[in-house]
mmCIF file of C-alpha atoms in Angstrom:
data_model
loop_
_atom_site.group_PDB
_atom_site.id
_atom_site.type_symbol
_atom_site.label_atom_id
_atom_site.label_comp_id
_atom_site.label_asym_id
_atom_site.label_seq_id
_atom_site.Cartn_x
_atom_site.Cartn_y
_atom_site.Cartn_z
ATOM 1 C CA MET A 1321 -6.364 -19.161 10.760
ATOM 2 C CA LYS A 1322 -2.997 -19.142 9.048
ATOM 3 C CA PRO A 1323 -1.018 -15.926 9.538
ATOM 4 C CA ILE A 1324 -0.929 -13.037 7.101
ATOM 5 C CA ALA A 1325 2.527 -12.533 5.574
ATOM 6 C CA ILE A 1326 3.716 -8.916 5.652
ATOM 7 C CA PHE A 1327 6.708 -7.943 3.521
ATOM 8 C CA ARG A 1328 8.819 -4.973 4.668
ATOM 9 C CA HIS A 1329 11.197 -3.603 2.049
ATOM 10 C CA SER A 1330 12.653 -0.664 4.006
ATOM 11 C CA PRO A 1331 13.216 -0.190 7.766
ATOM 12 C CA GLY A 1332 11.128 2.992 7.860
ATOM 13 C CA GLU A 1333 8.214 1.544 5.887
ATOM 14 C CA GLY A 1334 6.823 -1.130 8.174
ATOM 15 C CA PRO A 1335 3.209 -2.261 8.454
ATOM 16 C CA GLY A 1336 2.165 0.697 10.598
ATOM 17 C CA TYR A 1337 -1.577 0.901 11.131
ATOM 18 C CA PHE A 1338 -2.170 -2.270 9.107
ATOM 19 C CA ALA A 1339 -0.565 -4.303 11.905
ATOM 20 C CA THR A 1340 -2.614 -2.428 14.495
ATOM 21 C CA PHE A 1341 -5.773 -3.301 12.580
ATOM 22 C CA LEU A 1342 -4.846 -6.982 12.409
ATOM 23 C CA ASP A 1343 -4.043 -7.094 16.119
ATOM 24 C CA ARG A 1344 -7.369 -5.475 16.964
ATOM 25 C CA HIS A 1345 -9.133 -8.189 14.979
ATOM 26 C CA SER A 1346 -7.015 -10.955 16.569
ATOM 27 C CA LEU A 1347 -5.542 -11.946 13.203
ATOM 28 C CA PRO A 1348 -2.028 -13.456 13.294
ATOM 29 C CA TRP A 1349 0.695 -12.059 11.089
ATOM 30 C CA THR A 1350 4.328 -12.746 10.238
ATOM 31 C CA LEU A 1351 6.787 -10.025 9.205
ATOM 32 C CA PHE A 1352 9.355 -10.774 6.494
ATOM 33 C CA ARG A 1353 12.167 -8.215 6.788
ATOM 34 C CA ILE A 1354 13.250 -8.208 3.153
ATOM 35 C CA ASP A 1355 15.423 -5.145 3.872
ATOM 36 C CA GLU A 1356 17.491 -7.281 6.272
ATOM 37 C CA GLY A 1357 18.131 -9.986 3.701
ATOM 38 C CA VAL A 1358 15.269 -12.307 4.626
ATOM 39 C CA ALA A 1359 14.060 -14.128 1.523
ATOM 40 C CA PRO A 1360 10.360 -14.312 0.643
ATOM 41 C CA PRO A 1361 8.802 -17.732 1.269
ATOM 42 C CA PRO A 1362 8.846 -20.037 -1.772
ATOM 43 C CA THR A 1363 5.048 -20.399 -1.793
ATOM 44 C CA PRO A 1364 2.077 -18.638 -0.173
ATOM 45 C CA ASP A 1365 0.533 -21.925 1.020
ATOM 46 C CA GLU A 1366 1.186 -21.283 4.709
ATOM 47 C CA PHE A 1367 -0.555 -17.890 4.739
ATOM 48 C CA SER A 1368 -4.125 -16.647 4.633
ATOM 49 C CA GLY A 1369 -3.150 -13.416 2.869
ATOM 50 C CA LEU A 1370 -0.160 -11.376 1.677
ATOM 51 C CA CYS A 1371 0.549 -7.713 2.456
ATOM 52 C CA LEU A 1372 3.263 -5.786 0.624
ATOM 53 C CA MET A 1373 4.582 -2.549 2.103
ATOM 54 C CA GLY A 1374 6.394 0.376 0.489
ATOM 55 C CA GLY A 1375 10.050 1.110 -0.189
ATOM 56 C CA PRO A 1376 12.338 3.568 -1.996
ATOM 57 C CA MET A 1377 13.399 1.097 -4.698
ATOM 58 C CA SER A 1378 11.758 0.568 -8.074
ATOM 59 C CA VAL A 1379 9.975 -2.562 -9.227
ATOM 60 C CA ASN A 1380 12.244 -2.279 -12.273
ATOM 61 C CA ASP A 1381 15.447 -2.548 -10.204
ATOM 62 C CA GLU A 1382 17.518 -5.713 -10.494
ATOM 63 C CA LEU A 1383 17.043 -7.017 -6.968
ATOM 64 C CA ALA A 1384 16.927 -10.752 -6.298
ATOM 65 C CA TRP A 1385 13.774 -10.618 -4.178
ATOM 66 C CA ILE A 1386 11.641 -8.727 -6.705
ATOM 67 C CA PRO A 1387 11.017 -11.632 -9.133
ATOM 68 C CA GLN A 1388 10.496 -13.874 -6.099
ATOM 69 C CA GLU A 1389 7.756 -11.595 -4.765
ATOM 70 C CA LEU A 1390 6.183 -11.227 -8.200
ATOM 71 C CA GLU A 1391 5.862 -14.986 -8.517
ATOM 72 C CA LEU A 1392 4.552 -15.210 -4.940
ATOM 73 C CA ILE A 1393 1.790 -12.737 -5.844
ATOM 74 C CA ARG A 1394 0.849 -14.738 -8.929
ATOM 75 C CA ALA A 1395 0.849 -17.973 -6.927
ATOM 76 C CA ALA A 1396 -1.401 -16.382 -4.300
ATOM 77 C CA ASP A 1397 -3.794 -15.328 -7.040
ATOM 78 C CA ARG A 1398 -3.938 -18.864 -8.404
ATOM 79 C CA LEU A 1399 -4.741 -20.180 -4.924
ATOM 80 C CA GLY A 1400 -7.349 -17.532 -4.112
ATOM 81 C CA ILE A 1401 -5.205 -15.949 -1.387
ATOM 82 C CA PRO A 1402 -5.863 -12.183 -1.194
ATOM 83 C CA VAL A 1403 -3.014 -9.713 -1.642
ATOM 84 C CA ILE A 1404 -2.914 -6.078 -0.531
ATOM 85 C CA GLY A 1405 -0.191 -3.598 -1.486
ATOM 86 C CA HIS A 1406 0.806 -0.121 -0.288
ATOM 87 C CA CYS A 1407 2.747 2.120 -2.743
ATOM 88 C CA LEU A 1408 5.685 -0.091 -3.841
ATOM 89 C CA GLY A 1409 3.493 -3.003 -2.804
ATOM 90 C CA GLY A 1410 0.781 -1.877 -5.205
ATOM 91 C CA GLN A 1411 3.389 -1.459 -7.939
ATOM 92 C CA LEU A 1412 4.646 -5.011 -7.337
ATOM 93 C CA MET A 1413 1.086 -6.283 -7.642
ATOM 94 C CA ALA A 1414 0.469 -4.359 -10.857
ATOM 95 C CA SER A 1415 3.690 -5.720 -12.350
ATOM 96 C CA ALA A 1416 2.903 -9.290 -11.260
ATOM 97 C CA PHE A 1417 -0.512 -9.094 -12.914
ATOM 98 C CA GLY A 1418 0.803 -7.813 -16.245
ATOM 99 C CA GLY A 1419 0.843 -4.043 -15.731
ATOM 100 C CA THR A 1420 3.780 -1.651 -15.968
ATOM 101 C CA VAL A 1421 5.517 0.691 -13.538
ATOM 102 C CA GLY A 1422 7.204 3.898 -14.645
ATOM 103 C CA ARG A 1423 7.873 7.505 -13.770
ATOM 104 C CA ASN A 1424 4.823 9.503 -12.697
ATOM 105 C CA PRO A 1425 4.475 12.942 -14.356
ATOM 106 C CA VAL A 1426 5.259 14.544 -10.969
ATOM 107 C CA LYS A 1427 6.467 13.447 -7.572
ATOM 108 C CA GLU A 1428 3.633 13.294 -5.097
ATOM 109 C CA ILE A 1429 4.614 13.923 -1.484
ATOM 110 C CA GLY A 1430 2.324 14.739 1.428
ATOM 111 C CA TRP A 1431 -1.411 14.859 1.996
ATOM 112 C CA GLY A 1432 -3.738 14.876 -0.989
ATOM 113 C CA ARG A 1433 -7.262 13.810 -1.848
ATOM 114 C CA VAL A 1434 -8.015 10.768 -3.926
ATOM 115 C CA ALA A 1435 -11.420 10.288 -5.501
ATOM 116 C CA VAL A 1436 -13.515 7.302 -6.497
ATOM 117 C CA THR A 1437 -13.468 6.887 -10.269
ATOM 118 C CA PRO A 1438 -16.985 7.143 -11.755
ATOM 119 C CA ALA A 1439 -16.678 3.933 -13.772
ATOM 120 C CA ALA A 1440 -15.916 2.000 -10.586
ATOM 121 C CA ALA A 1441 -18.568 3.568 -8.387
ATOM 122 C CA GLN A 1442 -20.454 0.330 -7.699
ATOM 123 C CA LEU A 1443 -17.293 -1.693 -6.991
ATOM 124 C CA ALA A 1444 -15.952 1.093 -4.786
ATOM 125 C CA VAL A 1445 -19.045 0.816 -2.563
ATOM 126 C CA ASP A 1446 -17.875 -2.643 -1.498
ATOM 127 C CA TRP A 1447 -14.514 -1.273 -0.432
ATOM 128 C CA LEU A 1448 -15.324 2.279 0.645
ATOM 129 C CA GLY A 1449 -19.026 2.434 1.405
ATOM 130 C CA ASP A 1450 -20.634 5.683 0.281
ATOM 131 C CA SER A 1451 -17.363 7.664 0.358
ATOM 132 C CA ALA A 1452 -16.636 9.634 -2.816
ATOM 133 C CA GLY A 1453 -13.012 10.132 -1.804
ATOM 134 C CA PHE A 1454 -10.680 10.918 1.072
ATOM 135 C CA GLU A 1455 -7.379 12.560 1.989
ATOM 136 C CA ALA A 1456 -4.538 10.037 1.775
ATOM 137 C CA PHE A 1457 -0.804 10.285 2.335
ATOM 138 C CA HIS A 1458 1.580 10.103 -0.634
ATOM 139 C CA TRP A 1459 5.300 9.665 -1.224
ATOM 140 C CA HIS A 1460 6.196 8.389 -4.685
ATOM 141 C CA GLY A 1461 7.850 9.269 -7.976
ATOM 142 C CA GLU A 1462 6.693 6.242 -9.951
ATOM 143 C CA ALA A 1463 3.233 4.839 -10.570
ATOM 144 C CA PHE A 1464 1.577 1.735 -11.989
ATOM 145 C CA SER A 1465 -0.714 1.085 -14.912
ATOM 146 C CA ILE A 1466 -3.939 -0.793 -14.249
ATOM 147 C CA PRO A 1467 -3.168 -4.464 -14.987
ATOM 148 C CA PRO A 1468 -5.399 -6.708 -17.115
ATOM 149 C CA GLY A 1469 -8.449 -7.938 -15.244
ATOM 150 C CA ALA A 1470 -8.283 -5.139 -12.669
ATOM 151 C CA THR A 1471 -10.478 -2.075 -12.126
ATOM 152 C CA ARG A 1472 -9.213 1.364 -11.140
ATOM 153 C CA ILE A 1473 -11.184 2.574 -8.117
ATOM 154 C CA LEU A 1474 -9.203 5.668 -7.027
ATOM 155 C CA GLY A 1475 -7.332 8.454 -8.785
ATOM 156 C CA ASN A 1476 -6.443 12.131 -8.549
ATOM 157 C CA ALA A 1477 -5.059 14.979 -10.635
ATOM 158 C CA HIS A 1478 -1.407 14.147 -9.893
ATOM 159 C CA CYS A 1479 -1.582 10.377 -10.344
ATOM 160 C CA ALA A 1480 -4.435 8.841 -12.313
ATOM 161 C CA ASN A 1481 -4.060 5.369 -10.834
ATOM 162 C CA GLN A 1482 -4.226 5.517 -7.057
ATOM 163 C CA ALA A 1483 -5.790 2.102 -6.403
ATOM 164 C CA PHE A 1484 -7.064 -0.937 -8.252
ATOM 165 C CA VAL A 1485 -9.122 -3.978 -7.353
ATOM 166 C CA ARG A 1486 -8.641 -7.367 -8.957
ATOM 167 C CA GLY A 1487 -10.909 -9.998 -7.419
ATOM 168 C CA PRO A 1488 -9.973 -10.165 -3.705
ATOM 169 C CA HIS A 1489 -6.801 -8.096 -4.250
ATOM 170 C CA LEU A 1490 -6.292 -4.386 -3.514
ATOM 171 C CA GLY A 1491 -3.283 -2.515 -4.893
ATOM 172 C CA MET A 1492 -2.763 1.076 -3.713
ATOM 173 C CA GLN A 1493 -0.354 3.771 -4.841
ATOM 174 C CA CYS A 1494 -1.265 5.923 -1.854
ATOM 175 C CA HIS A 1495 -0.463 5.194 1.791
ATOM 176 C CA VAL A 1496 -3.317 4.568 4.254
ATOM 177 C CA GLU A 1497 -1.129 2.742 6.789
ATOM 178 C CA MET A 1498 0.690 5.816 8.079
ATOM 179 C CA THR A 1499 1.310 6.554 11.755
ATOM 180 C CA GLU A 1500 2.507 9.803 13.303
ATOM 181 C CA THR A 1501 5.931 8.256 13.925
ATOM 182 C CA MET A 1502 6.246 7.187 10.300
ATOM 183 C CA ILE A 1503 5.266 10.610 8.954
ATOM 184 C CA ARG A 1504 7.719 12.426 11.224
ATOM 185 C CA SER A 1505 10.491 10.028 10.204
ATOM 186 C CA TRP A 1506 9.775 10.411 6.487
ATOM 187 C CA CYS A 1507 9.733 14.192 6.805
ATOM 188 C CA GLN A 1508 13.386 14.003 7.841
ATOM 189 C CA GLN A 1509 14.137 12.605 4.367
ATOM 190 C CA TRP A 1510 12.297 15.385 2.542
ATOM 191 C CA ALA A 1511 15.372 17.344 1.471
ATOM 192 C CA ALA A 1512 16.874 14.228 -0.113
ATOM 193 C CA GLU A 1513 13.990 14.113 -2.591
ATOM 194 C CA GLY A 1514 15.459 17.184 -4.282
ATOM 195 C CA VAL A 1515 12.157 18.716 -5.396
ATOM 196 C CA PRO A 1516 10.720 22.119 -4.485
ATOM 197 C CA PRO A 1517 7.280 22.563 -2.923
ATOM 198 C CA SER A 1518 4.491 22.505 -5.483
ATOM 199 C CA ALA A 1519 0.869 21.559 -5.962
ATOM 200 C CA SER A 1520 1.892 17.902 -5.574
ATOM 201 C CA VAL A 1521 4.763 18.265 -3.087
ATOM 202 C CA GLN A 1522 4.240 19.515 0.451
ATOM 203 C CA THR A 1523 6.892 20.742 2.861
ATOM 204 C CA PRO A 1524 7.417 18.940 6.171
ATOM 205 C CA GLN A 1525 5.630 21.798 7.925
ATOM 206 C CA GLN A 1526 2.587 21.334 5.691
ATOM 207 C CA MET A 1527 2.605 17.569 6.254
ATOM 208 C CA LEU A 1528 2.758 17.956 10.037
ATOM 209 C CA THR A 1529 -0.010 20.572 10.200
ATOM 210 C CA ASP A 1530 -3.257 19.119 11.625
ATOM 211 C CA MET A 1531 -1.636 15.700 11.450
ATOM 212 C CA GLU A 1532 -3.673 14.056 14.224
ATOM 213 C CA PRO A 1533 -7.152 14.743 12.769
ATOM 214 C CA ARG A 1534 -5.882 13.892 9.290
ATOM 215 C CA ILE A 1535 -4.572 10.529 10.469
ATOM 216 C CA ALA A 1536 -7.809 9.849 12.325
ATOM 217 C CA ALA A 1537 -9.878 10.565 9.208
ATOM 218 C CA MET A 1538 -7.630 8.382 7.057
ATOM 219 C CA ARG A 1539 -7.833 5.532 9.569
ATOM 220 C CA ALA A 1540 -11.600 5.504 9.260
ATOM 221 C CA VAL A 1541 -11.116 4.828 5.552
ATOM 222 C CA ALA A 1542 -8.325 2.305 6.173
ATOM 223 C CA ASP A 1543 -10.640 0.435 8.536
ATOM 224 C CA ARG A 1544 -13.182 0.086 5.750
ATOM 225 C CA LEU A 1545 -10.611 -1.019 3.158
ATOM 226 C CA TYR A 1546 -8.878 -3.468 5.472
ATOM 227 C CA ALA A 1547 -12.161 -4.875 6.783
ATOM 228 C CA HIS A 1548 -13.313 -5.711 3.270
ATOM 229 C CA TRP A 1549 -9.937 -7.209 2.412
ATOM 230 C CA ILE A 1550 -9.810 -9.548 5.427
ATOM 231 C CA GLY A 1551 -13.244 -10.809 4.414
ATOM 232 C CA GLY A 1552 -11.467 -12.691 1.630
ATOM 233 C CA LEU A 1553 -8.759 -14.323 3.783
ATOM 234 C CA ARG A 1554 -8.327 -18.007 3.149
ATOM 235 C CA GLU A 1555 -9.256 -19.909 6.300
ATOM 236 C CA ASP A 1556 -8.115 -23.443 5.417
#
């Protein structure tokens, strides 16, 4: 099988558990370090799937690689190559498919439940089994609209659009790829966010409390999401 292309936009926001999952399933992958100046490939032809990671920038920023990635997503869609996005990655997907990205009513930082949207209950079964929701990790100030042709499958009180499905594609606002190392590293940047603790913003101490069982529970969900996604990988 052709490798899966993974796009890293920030040194601290690598593939995390997604790479672990791929390795466990003996699926090859190639990392594009966009944050180090590596350009996205001109076409998705050499890959079985595309995975877009997070980053502190906005989809609306004038960065040379953003329109390149947007076109790559659209080209993958035309070729039936599945795309999966985490946070910024989900926002890039939404933008590529005709949605918008803008400021969320509140910043969302730390652990928080997301729930299956009632209108998408049947579709969500394919991706999440009988789960009605789960505790995910969050770190964002912007959010996406649901693009044309897509279905919202997850939301919560702080951010209505937490995930959408569009054919074989999965775009997520939340993070399910987190590792303990990533969470501890991000917590060191908490003060730079400049927002006080609130219903949607946890302190580093709150984020680190019971971290191991929380990660384990989230990985059970990530396994289900990723397993369904790889079922659509293009094998030729």
